[in-house]
mmCIF file of C-alpha atoms and ligand atoms in Angstrom:
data_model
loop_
_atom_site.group_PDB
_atom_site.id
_atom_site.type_symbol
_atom_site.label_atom_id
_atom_site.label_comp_id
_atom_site.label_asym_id
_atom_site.label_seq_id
_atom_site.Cartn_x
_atom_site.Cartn_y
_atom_site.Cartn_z
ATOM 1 C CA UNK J 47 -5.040 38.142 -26.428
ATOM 2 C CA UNK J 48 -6.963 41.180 -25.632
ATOM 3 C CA UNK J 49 -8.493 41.394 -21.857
ATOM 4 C CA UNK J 50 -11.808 42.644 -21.206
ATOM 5 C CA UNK J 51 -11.848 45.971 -20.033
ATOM 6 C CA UNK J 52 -12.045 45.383 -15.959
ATOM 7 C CA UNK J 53 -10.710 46.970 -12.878
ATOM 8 C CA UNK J 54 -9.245 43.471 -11.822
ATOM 9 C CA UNK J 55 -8.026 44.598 -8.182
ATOM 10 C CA UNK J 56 -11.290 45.791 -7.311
ATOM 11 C CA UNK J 57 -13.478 42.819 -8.261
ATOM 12 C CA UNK J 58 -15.888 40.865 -5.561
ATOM 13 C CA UNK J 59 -16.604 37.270 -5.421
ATOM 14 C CA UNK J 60 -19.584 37.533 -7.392
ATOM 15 C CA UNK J 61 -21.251 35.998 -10.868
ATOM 16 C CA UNK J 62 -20.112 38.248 -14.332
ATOM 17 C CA UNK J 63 -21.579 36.783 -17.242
ATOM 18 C CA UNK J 64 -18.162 35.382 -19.531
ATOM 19 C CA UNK J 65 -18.522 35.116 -22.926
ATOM 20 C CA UNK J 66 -18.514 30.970 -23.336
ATOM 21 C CA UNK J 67 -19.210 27.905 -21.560
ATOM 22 C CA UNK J 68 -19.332 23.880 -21.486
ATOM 23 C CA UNK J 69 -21.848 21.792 -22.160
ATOM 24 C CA UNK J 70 -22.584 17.991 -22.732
ATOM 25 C CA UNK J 71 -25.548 15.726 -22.786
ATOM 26 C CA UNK J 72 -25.867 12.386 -21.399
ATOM 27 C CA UNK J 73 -28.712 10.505 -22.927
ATOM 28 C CA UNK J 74 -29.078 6.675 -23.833
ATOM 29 C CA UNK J 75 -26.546 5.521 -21.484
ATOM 30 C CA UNK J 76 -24.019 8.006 -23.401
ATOM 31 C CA UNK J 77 -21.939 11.252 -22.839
ATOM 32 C CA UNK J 78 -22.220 13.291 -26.182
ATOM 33 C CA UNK J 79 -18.799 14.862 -27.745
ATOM 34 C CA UNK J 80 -19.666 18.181 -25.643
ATOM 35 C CA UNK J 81 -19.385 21.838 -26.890
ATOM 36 C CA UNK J 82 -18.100 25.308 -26.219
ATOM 37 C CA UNK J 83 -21.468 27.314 -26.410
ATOM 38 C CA UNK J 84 -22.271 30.978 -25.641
ATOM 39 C CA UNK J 85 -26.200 31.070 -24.499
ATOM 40 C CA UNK J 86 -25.779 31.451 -20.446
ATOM 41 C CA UNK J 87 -29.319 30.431 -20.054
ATOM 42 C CA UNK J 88 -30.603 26.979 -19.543
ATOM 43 C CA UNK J 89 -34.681 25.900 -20.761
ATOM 44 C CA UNK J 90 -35.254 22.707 -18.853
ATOM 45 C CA UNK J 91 -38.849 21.037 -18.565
ATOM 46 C CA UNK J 92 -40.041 21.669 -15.714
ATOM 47 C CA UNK J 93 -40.250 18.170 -14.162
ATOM 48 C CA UNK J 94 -36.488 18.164 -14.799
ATOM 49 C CA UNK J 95 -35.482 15.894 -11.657
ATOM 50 C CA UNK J 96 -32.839 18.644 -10.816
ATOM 51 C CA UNK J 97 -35.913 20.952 -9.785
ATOM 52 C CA UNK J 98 -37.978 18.132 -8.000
ATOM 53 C CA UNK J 99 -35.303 16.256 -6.354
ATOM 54 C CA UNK J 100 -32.276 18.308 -6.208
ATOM 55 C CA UNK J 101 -30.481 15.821 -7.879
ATOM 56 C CA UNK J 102 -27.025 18.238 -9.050
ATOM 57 C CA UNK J 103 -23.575 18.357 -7.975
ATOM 58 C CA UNK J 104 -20.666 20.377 -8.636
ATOM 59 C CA UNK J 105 -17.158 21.625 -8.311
ATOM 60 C CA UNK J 106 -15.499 24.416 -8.252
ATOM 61 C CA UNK J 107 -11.890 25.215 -9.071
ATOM 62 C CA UNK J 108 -9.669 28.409 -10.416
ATOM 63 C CA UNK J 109 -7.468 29.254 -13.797
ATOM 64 C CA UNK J 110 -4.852 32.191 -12.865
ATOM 65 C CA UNK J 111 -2.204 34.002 -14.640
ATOM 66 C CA UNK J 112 1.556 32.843 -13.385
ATOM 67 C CA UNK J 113 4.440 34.956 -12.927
ATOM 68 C CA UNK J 114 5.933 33.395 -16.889
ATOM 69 C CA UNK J 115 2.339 34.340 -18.237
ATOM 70 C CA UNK J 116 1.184 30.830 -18.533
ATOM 71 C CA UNK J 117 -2.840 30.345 -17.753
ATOM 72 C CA UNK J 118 -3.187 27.616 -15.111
ATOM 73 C CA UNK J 119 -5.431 25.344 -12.886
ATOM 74 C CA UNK J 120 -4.245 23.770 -9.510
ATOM 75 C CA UNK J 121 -4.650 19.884 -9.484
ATOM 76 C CA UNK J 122 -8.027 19.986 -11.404
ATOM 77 C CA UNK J 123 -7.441 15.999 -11.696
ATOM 78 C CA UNK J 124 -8.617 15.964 -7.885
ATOM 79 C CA UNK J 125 -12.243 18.079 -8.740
ATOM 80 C CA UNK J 126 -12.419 15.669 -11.778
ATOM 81 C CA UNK J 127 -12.278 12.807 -9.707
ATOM 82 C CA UNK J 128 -14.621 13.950 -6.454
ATOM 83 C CA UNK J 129 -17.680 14.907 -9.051
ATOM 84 C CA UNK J 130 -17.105 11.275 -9.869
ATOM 85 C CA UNK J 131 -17.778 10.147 -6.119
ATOM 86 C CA UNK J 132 -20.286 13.349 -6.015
ATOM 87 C CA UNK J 133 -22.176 12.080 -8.991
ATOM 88 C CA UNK J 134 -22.381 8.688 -7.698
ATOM 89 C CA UNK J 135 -23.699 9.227 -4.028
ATOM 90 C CA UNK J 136 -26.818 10.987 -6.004
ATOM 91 C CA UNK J 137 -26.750 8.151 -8.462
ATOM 92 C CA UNK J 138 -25.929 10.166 -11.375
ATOM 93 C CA UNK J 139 -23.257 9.057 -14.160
ATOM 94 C CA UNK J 140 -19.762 10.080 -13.895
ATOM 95 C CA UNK J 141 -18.521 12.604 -16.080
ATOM 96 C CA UNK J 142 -15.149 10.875 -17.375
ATOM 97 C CA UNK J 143 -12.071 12.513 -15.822
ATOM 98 C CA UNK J 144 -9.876 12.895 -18.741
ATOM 99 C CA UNK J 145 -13.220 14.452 -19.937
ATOM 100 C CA UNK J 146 -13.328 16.686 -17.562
ATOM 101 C CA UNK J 147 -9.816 18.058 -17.762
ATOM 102 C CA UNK J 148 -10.286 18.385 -21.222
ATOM 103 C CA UNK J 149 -13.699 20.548 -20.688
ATOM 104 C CA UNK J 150 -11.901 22.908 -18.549
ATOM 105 C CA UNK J 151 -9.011 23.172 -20.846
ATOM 106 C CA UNK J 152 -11.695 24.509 -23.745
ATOM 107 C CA UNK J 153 -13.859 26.450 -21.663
ATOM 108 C CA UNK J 154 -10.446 28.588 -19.691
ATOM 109 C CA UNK J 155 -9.037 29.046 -23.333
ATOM 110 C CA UNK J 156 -12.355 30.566 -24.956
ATOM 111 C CA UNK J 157 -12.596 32.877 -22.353
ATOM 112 C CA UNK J 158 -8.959 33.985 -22.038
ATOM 113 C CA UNK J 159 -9.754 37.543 -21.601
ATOM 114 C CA UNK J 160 -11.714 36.879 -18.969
ATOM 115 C CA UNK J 161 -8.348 35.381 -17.273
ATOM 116 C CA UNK J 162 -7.479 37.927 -15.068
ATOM 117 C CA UNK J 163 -3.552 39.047 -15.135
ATOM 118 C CA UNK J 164 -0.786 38.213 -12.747
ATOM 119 C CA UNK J 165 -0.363 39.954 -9.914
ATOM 120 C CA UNK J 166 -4.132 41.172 -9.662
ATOM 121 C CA UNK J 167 -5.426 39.230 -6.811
ATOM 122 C CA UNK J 168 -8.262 37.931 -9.256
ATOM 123 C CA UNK J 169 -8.979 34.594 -10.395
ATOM 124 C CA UNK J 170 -10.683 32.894 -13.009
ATOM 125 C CA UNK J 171 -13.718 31.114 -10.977
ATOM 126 C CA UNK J 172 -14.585 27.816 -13.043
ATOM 127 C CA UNK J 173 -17.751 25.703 -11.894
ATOM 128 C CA UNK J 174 -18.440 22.601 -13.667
ATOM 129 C CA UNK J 175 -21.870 21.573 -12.553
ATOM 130 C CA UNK J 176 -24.150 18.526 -13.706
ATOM 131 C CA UNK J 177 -27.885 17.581 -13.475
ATOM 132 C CA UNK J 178 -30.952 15.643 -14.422
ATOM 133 C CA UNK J 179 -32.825 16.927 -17.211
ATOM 134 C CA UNK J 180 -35.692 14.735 -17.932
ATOM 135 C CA UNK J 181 -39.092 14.790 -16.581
ATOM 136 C CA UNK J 182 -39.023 12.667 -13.059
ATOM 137 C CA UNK J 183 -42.223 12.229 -10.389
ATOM 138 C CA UNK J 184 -42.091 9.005 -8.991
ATOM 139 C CA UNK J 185 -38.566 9.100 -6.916
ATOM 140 C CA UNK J 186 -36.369 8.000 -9.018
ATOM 141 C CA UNK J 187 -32.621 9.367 -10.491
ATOM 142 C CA UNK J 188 -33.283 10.843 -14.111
ATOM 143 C CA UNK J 189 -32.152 9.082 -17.125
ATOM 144 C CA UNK J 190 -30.701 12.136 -18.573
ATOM 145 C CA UNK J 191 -28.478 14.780 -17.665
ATOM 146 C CA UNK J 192 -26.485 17.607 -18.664
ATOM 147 C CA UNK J 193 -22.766 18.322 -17.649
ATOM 148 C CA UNK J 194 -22.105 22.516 -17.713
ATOM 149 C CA UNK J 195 -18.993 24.520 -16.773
ATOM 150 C CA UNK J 196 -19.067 28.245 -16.526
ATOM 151 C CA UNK J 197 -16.550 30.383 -15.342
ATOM 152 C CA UNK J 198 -16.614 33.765 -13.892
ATOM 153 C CA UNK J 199 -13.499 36.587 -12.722
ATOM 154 C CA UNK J 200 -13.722 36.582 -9.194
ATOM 155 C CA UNK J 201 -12.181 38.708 -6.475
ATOM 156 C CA UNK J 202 -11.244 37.634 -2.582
ATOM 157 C CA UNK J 203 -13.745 35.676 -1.510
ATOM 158 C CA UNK J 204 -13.596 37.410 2.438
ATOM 159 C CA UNK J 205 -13.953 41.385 2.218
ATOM 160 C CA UNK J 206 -10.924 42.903 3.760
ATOM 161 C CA UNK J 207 -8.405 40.378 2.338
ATOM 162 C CA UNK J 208 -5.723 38.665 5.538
ATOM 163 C CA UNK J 209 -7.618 40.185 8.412
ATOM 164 C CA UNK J 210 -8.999 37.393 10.905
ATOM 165 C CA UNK J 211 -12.807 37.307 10.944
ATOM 166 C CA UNK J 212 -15.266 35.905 13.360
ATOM 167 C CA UNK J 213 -17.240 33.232 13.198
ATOM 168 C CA UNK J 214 -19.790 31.008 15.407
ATOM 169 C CA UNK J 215 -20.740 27.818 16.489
ATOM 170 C CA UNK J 216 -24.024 27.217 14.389
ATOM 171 C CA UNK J 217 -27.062 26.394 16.014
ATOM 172 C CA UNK J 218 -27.931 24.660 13.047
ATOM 173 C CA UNK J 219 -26.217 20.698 11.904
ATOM 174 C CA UNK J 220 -24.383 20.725 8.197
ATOM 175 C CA UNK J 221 -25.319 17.750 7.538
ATOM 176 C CA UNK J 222 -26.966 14.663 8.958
ATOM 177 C CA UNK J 223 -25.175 12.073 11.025
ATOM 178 C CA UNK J 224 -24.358 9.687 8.195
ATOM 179 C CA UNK J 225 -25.873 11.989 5.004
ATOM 180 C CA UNK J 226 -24.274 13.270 2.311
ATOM 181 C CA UNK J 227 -21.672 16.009 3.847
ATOM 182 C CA UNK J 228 -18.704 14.331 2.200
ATOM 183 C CA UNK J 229 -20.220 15.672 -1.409
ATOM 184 C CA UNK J 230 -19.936 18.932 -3.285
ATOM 185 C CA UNK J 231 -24.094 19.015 -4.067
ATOM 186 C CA UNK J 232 -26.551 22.305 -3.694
ATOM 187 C CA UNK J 233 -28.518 19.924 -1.514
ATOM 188 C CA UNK J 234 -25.713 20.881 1.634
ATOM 189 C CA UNK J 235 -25.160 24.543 0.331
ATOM 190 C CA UNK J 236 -29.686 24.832 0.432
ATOM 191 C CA UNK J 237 -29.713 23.452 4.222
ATOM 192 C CA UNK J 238 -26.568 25.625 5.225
ATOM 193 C CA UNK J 239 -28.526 29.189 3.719
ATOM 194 C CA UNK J 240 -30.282 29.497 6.921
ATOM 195 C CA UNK J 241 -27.458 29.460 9.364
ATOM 196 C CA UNK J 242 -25.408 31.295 7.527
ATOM 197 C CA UNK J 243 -28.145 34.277 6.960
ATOM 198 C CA UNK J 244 -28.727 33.828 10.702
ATOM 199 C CA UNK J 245 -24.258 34.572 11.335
ATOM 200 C CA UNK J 246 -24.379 37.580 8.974
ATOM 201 C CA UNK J 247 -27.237 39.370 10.714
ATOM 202 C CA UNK J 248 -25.667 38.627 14.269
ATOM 203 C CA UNK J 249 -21.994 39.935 12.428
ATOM 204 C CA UNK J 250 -20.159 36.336 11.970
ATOM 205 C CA UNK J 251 -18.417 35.424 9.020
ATOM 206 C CA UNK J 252 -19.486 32.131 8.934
ATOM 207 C CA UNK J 253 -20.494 29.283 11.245
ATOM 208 C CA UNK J 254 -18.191 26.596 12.875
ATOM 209 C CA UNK J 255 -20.539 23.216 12.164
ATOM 210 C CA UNK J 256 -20.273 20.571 14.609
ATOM 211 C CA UNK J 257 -20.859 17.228 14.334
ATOM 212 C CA UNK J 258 -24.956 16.623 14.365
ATOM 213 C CA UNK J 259 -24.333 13.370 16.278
ATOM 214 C CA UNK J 260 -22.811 14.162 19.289
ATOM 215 C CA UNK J 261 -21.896 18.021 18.749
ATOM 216 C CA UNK J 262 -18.803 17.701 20.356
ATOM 217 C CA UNK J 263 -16.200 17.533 16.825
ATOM 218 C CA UNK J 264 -15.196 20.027 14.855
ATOM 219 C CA UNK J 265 -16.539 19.267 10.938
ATOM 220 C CA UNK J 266 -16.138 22.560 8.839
ATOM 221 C CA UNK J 267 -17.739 25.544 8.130
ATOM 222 C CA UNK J 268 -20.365 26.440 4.861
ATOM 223 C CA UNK J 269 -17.549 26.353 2.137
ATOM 224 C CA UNK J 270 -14.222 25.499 3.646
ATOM 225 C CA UNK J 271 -12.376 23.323 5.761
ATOM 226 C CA UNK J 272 -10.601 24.327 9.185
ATOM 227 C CA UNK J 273 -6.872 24.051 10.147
ATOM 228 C CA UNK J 274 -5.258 25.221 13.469
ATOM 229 C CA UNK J 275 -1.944 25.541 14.820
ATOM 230 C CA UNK J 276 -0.979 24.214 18.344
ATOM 231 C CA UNK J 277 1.706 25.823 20.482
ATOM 232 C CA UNK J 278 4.279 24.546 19.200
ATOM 233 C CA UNK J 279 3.381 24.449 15.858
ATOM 234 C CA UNK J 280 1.727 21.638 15.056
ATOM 235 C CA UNK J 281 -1.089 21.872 12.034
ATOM 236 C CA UNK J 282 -4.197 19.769 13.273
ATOM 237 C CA UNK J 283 -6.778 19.565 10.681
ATOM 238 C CA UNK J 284 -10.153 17.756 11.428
ATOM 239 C CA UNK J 285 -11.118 14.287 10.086
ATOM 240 C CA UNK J 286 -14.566 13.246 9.516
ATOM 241 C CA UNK J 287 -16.794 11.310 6.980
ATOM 242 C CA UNK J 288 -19.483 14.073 6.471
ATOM 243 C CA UNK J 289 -16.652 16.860 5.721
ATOM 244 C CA UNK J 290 -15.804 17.680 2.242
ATOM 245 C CA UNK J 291 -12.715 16.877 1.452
ATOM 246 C CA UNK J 292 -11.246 20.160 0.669
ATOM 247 C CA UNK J 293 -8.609 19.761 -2.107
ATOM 248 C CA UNK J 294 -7.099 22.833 -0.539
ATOM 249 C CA UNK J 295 -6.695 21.195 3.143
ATOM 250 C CA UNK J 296 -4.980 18.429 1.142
ATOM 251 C CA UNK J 297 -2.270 20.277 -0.507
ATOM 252 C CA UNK J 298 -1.691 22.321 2.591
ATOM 253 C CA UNK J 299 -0.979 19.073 5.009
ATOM 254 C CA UNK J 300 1.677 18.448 2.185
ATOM 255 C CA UNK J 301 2.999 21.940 1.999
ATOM 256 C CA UNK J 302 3.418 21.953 6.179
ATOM 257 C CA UNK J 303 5.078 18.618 5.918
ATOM 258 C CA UNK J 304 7.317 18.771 2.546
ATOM 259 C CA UNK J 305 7.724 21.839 2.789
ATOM 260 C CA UNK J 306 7.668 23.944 6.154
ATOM 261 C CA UNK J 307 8.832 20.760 7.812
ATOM 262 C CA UNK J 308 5.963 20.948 10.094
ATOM 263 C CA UNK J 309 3.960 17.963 12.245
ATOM 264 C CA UNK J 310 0.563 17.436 10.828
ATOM 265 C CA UNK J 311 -2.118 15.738 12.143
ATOM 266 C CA UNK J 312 -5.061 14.672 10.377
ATOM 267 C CA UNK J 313 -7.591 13.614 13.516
ATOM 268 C CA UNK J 314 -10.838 14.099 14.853
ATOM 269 C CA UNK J 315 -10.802 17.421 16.814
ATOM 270 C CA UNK J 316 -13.009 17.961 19.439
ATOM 271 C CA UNK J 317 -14.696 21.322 20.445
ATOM 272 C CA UNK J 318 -12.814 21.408 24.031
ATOM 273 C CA UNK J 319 -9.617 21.848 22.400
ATOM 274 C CA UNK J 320 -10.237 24.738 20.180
ATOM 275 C CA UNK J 321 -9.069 27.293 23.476
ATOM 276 C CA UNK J 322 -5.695 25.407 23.388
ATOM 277 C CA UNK J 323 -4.951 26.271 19.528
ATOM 278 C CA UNK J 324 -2.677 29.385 18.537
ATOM 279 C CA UNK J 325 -3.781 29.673 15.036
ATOM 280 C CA UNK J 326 -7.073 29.182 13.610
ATOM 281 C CA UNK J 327 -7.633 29.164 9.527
ATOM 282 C CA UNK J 328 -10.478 28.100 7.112
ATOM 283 C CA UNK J 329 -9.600 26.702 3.857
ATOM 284 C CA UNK J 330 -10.679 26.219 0.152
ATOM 285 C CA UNK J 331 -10.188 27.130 -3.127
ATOM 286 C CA UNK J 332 -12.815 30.561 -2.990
ATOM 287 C CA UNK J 333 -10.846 31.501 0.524
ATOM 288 C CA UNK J 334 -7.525 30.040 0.091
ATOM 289 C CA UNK J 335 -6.726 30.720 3.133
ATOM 290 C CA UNK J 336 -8.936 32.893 5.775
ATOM 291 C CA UNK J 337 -7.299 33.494 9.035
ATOM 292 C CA UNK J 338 -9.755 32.860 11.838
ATOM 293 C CA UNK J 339 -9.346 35.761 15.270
ATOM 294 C CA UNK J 340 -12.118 34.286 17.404
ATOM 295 C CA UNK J 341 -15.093 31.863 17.825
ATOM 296 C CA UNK J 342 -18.067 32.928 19.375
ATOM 297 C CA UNK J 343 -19.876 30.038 21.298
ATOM 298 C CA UNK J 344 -22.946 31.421 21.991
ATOM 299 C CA UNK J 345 -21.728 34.360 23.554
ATOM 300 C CA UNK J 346 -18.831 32.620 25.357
ATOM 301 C CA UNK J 347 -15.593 33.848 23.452
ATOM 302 C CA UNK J 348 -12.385 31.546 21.941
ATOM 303 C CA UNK J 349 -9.955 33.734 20.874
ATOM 304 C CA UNK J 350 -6.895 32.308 18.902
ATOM 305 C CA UNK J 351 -3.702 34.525 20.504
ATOM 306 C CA UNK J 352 -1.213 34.232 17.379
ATOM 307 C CA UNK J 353 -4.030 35.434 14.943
ATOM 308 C CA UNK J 354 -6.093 38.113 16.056
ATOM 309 C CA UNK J 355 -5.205 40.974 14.412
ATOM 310 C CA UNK J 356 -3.025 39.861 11.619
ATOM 311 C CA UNK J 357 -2.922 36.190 9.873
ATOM 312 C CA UNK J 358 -0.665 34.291 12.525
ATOM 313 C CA UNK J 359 2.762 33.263 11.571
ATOM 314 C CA UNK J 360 2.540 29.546 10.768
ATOM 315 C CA UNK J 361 -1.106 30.630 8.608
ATOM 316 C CA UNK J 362 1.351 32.973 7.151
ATOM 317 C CA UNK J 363 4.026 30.660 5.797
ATOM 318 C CA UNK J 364 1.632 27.832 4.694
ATOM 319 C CA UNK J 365 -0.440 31.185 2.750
ATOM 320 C CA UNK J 366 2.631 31.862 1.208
ATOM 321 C CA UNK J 367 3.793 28.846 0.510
ATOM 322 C CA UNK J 368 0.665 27.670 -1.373
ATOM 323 C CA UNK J 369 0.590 30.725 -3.232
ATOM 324 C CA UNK J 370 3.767 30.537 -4.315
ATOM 325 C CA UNK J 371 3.397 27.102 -5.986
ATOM 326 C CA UNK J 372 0.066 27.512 -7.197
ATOM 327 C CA UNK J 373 1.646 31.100 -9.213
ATOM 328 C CA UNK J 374 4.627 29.277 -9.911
ATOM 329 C CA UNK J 375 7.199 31.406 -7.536
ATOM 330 C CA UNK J 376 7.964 28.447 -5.740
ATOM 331 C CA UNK J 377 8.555 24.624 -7.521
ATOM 332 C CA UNK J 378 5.386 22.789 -6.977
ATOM 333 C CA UNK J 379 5.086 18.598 -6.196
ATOM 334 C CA UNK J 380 5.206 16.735 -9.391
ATOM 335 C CA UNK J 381 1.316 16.940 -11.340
ATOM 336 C CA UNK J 382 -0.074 19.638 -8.819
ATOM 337 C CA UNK J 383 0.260 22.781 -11.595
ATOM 338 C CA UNK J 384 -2.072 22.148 -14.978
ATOM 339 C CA UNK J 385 -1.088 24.407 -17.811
ATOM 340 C CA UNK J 386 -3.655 25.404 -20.284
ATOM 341 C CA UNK J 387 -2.422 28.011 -22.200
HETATM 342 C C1 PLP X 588 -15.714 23.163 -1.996
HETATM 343 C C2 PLP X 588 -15.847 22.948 -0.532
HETATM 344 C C3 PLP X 588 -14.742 23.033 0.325
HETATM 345 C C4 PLP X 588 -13.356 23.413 -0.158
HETATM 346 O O1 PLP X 588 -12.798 22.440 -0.995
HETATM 347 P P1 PLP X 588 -11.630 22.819 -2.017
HETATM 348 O O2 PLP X 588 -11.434 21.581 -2.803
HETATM 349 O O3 PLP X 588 -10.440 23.155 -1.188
HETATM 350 O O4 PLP X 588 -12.116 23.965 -2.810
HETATM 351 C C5 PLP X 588 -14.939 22.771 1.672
HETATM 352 N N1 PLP X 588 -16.167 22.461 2.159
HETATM 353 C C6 PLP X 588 -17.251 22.394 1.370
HETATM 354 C C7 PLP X 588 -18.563 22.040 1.966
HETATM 355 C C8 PLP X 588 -17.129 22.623 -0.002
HETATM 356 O O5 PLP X 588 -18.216 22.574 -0.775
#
């Protein structure tokens, strides 16, 4: 298979228009058989109850190039199965997850050129989105919607690759006390586009969100989830209902544990403790994983010791680690690697 004709090491984390993508209707209580189609544009009435009511969710996972030159996804079962509790909390219908898989198997192999090669540092992106298409102005959920993936080459999704960035404490909440946090949905990403304008033009990376009840937990940032390191190496990762839960964060608590032998703790964390942490590390499938150097409190400095300049050690060895399974250096659990190709 030819590739396209890219500079692959030098690529952003930004939208190229692929060649193909997935699409399937849902209409009379029914998912259609689906298609590969190549028109990137959508025409949508425009009632559609994904423009009145933001009623859409999605996911968002990567195909890559392993060292054997297979084309793979990492534990796309687990996006197939949160758009399921996604699409439910906005009363949508469930895409079916063997559905799904399948989807993403078709849509990765009719753009394999746009897979970029092993070794590159570039991924194939793949968002599988879903909506409601028919007109809707009384509040009410549509009756008909449209599952779509596309997919996209992407580079690192932090500029400057492993070095720790900065980040603050929002002034803003992520999500309400009991909303919808837990779900992958635009409706979180639209509320969080204010704060995280607000970090970029005061130089943050992102915002640390904490909880909009008390504001005294740790919850996550825009995109990603958090991990730190204690002292003695212990990886604390937050627990809350109106967090995502971060696929990422999930295989990482089993790579510290199966395979670094390390402690893990999956706990509420409150703010207080952050100054007693060594490492500090955001987490998700578009950063991996980000090192964090230091949190900025409104103006009032945390600074994480083991990972200011360079990723800290432990961040290090879980980086590696999941790298290494997910490009098939290292063996990976049983079900976690999906081949396509
Ligand atoms: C997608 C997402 C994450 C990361 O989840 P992964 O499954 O690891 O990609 C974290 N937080 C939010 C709000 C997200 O939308």
């Amino acid at each position: 298979m030819e590739k396209k004709d890219i500079d692959w090491g030098n690529i952003g984390f930004g939208y190229m228009v692929a060649d193909y993508r997935y699409v399937s209707y849902y209409k009379d209580g029914k998912w259609d058989d689906g298609a590969i189609v190549s028109d990137p544009n959508i025409t949508l009435n425009e009632c559609a109850g994904v423009f009145q009511y933001a009623q859409t969710v999605f996911e968002g996972l990567k195909a890559y190039t392993t060292e054997d030159g297979h084309i793979v996804c990492f534990r796309p079962d687990l996006n197939a199965s949160r758009m399921v509790d996604s699409a439910e909390r906005l009363v949508m219908p469930p895409f079916p997850e063997d559905r799904f898989l399948d989807a993403v198997k078709q849509v990765v192999k009719a753009n394999e050129a746009w897979v970029p090669p092993f070794g590159s540092g570039a991924t194939l992106y793949i968002r599988p989105y879903m909506m409601g298409i028919n007109p809707v102005i009384g509040v009410k959920p549509a009756d008909e919607y449209m599952f779509r993936i596309l997919v996209t080459p992407v580079g690192p999704y932090f500029k400057g690759g492993a070095k720790p960035i900065t980040i603050k404490v929002s002034d803003y909440d992520r999500a309400a006390p009991r909303g919808t946090g837990d779900i992958k949905a635009g409706l979180n990403y639209a509320m969080s586009l204010r704060p995280i304008v607000k970090a970029h033009e005061e130089g943050f990376a992102e915002n640390m969100y904490l909880d909009s009840g008390s504001r005294t937990k740790v919850e996550e940032t825009g995109g990603a989830n958090f991990i730190f390191i204690t002292k003695d190496g212990t990886l604390v990762t937050p627990k809350s209902d109106s967090i995502l839960p971060s696929i990422t964060r999930r295989s990482i608590m089993v790579v510290a544990e199966k395979y670094l032998g390390m402690k893990v703790e999956h706990r509420e964390v409150y703010f207080d403790e952050l100054k007693d942490f060594a490492e500090c590390g955001l987490c998700g499938t578009a950063a991996v994983i980000s090192p964090v150097g230091k949190i900025n409190d409104h103006g009032k400095e945390i600074c994480f010791p083991a990972g200011m300049e360079e990723m800290g050690p432990y961040t290090k060895k879980l980086y590696d680690t999941l790298t290494g399974i997910q490009m098939g250096t290292i063996e990976a659990p049983e079900g976690w690697i999906y081949t396509i190709d």
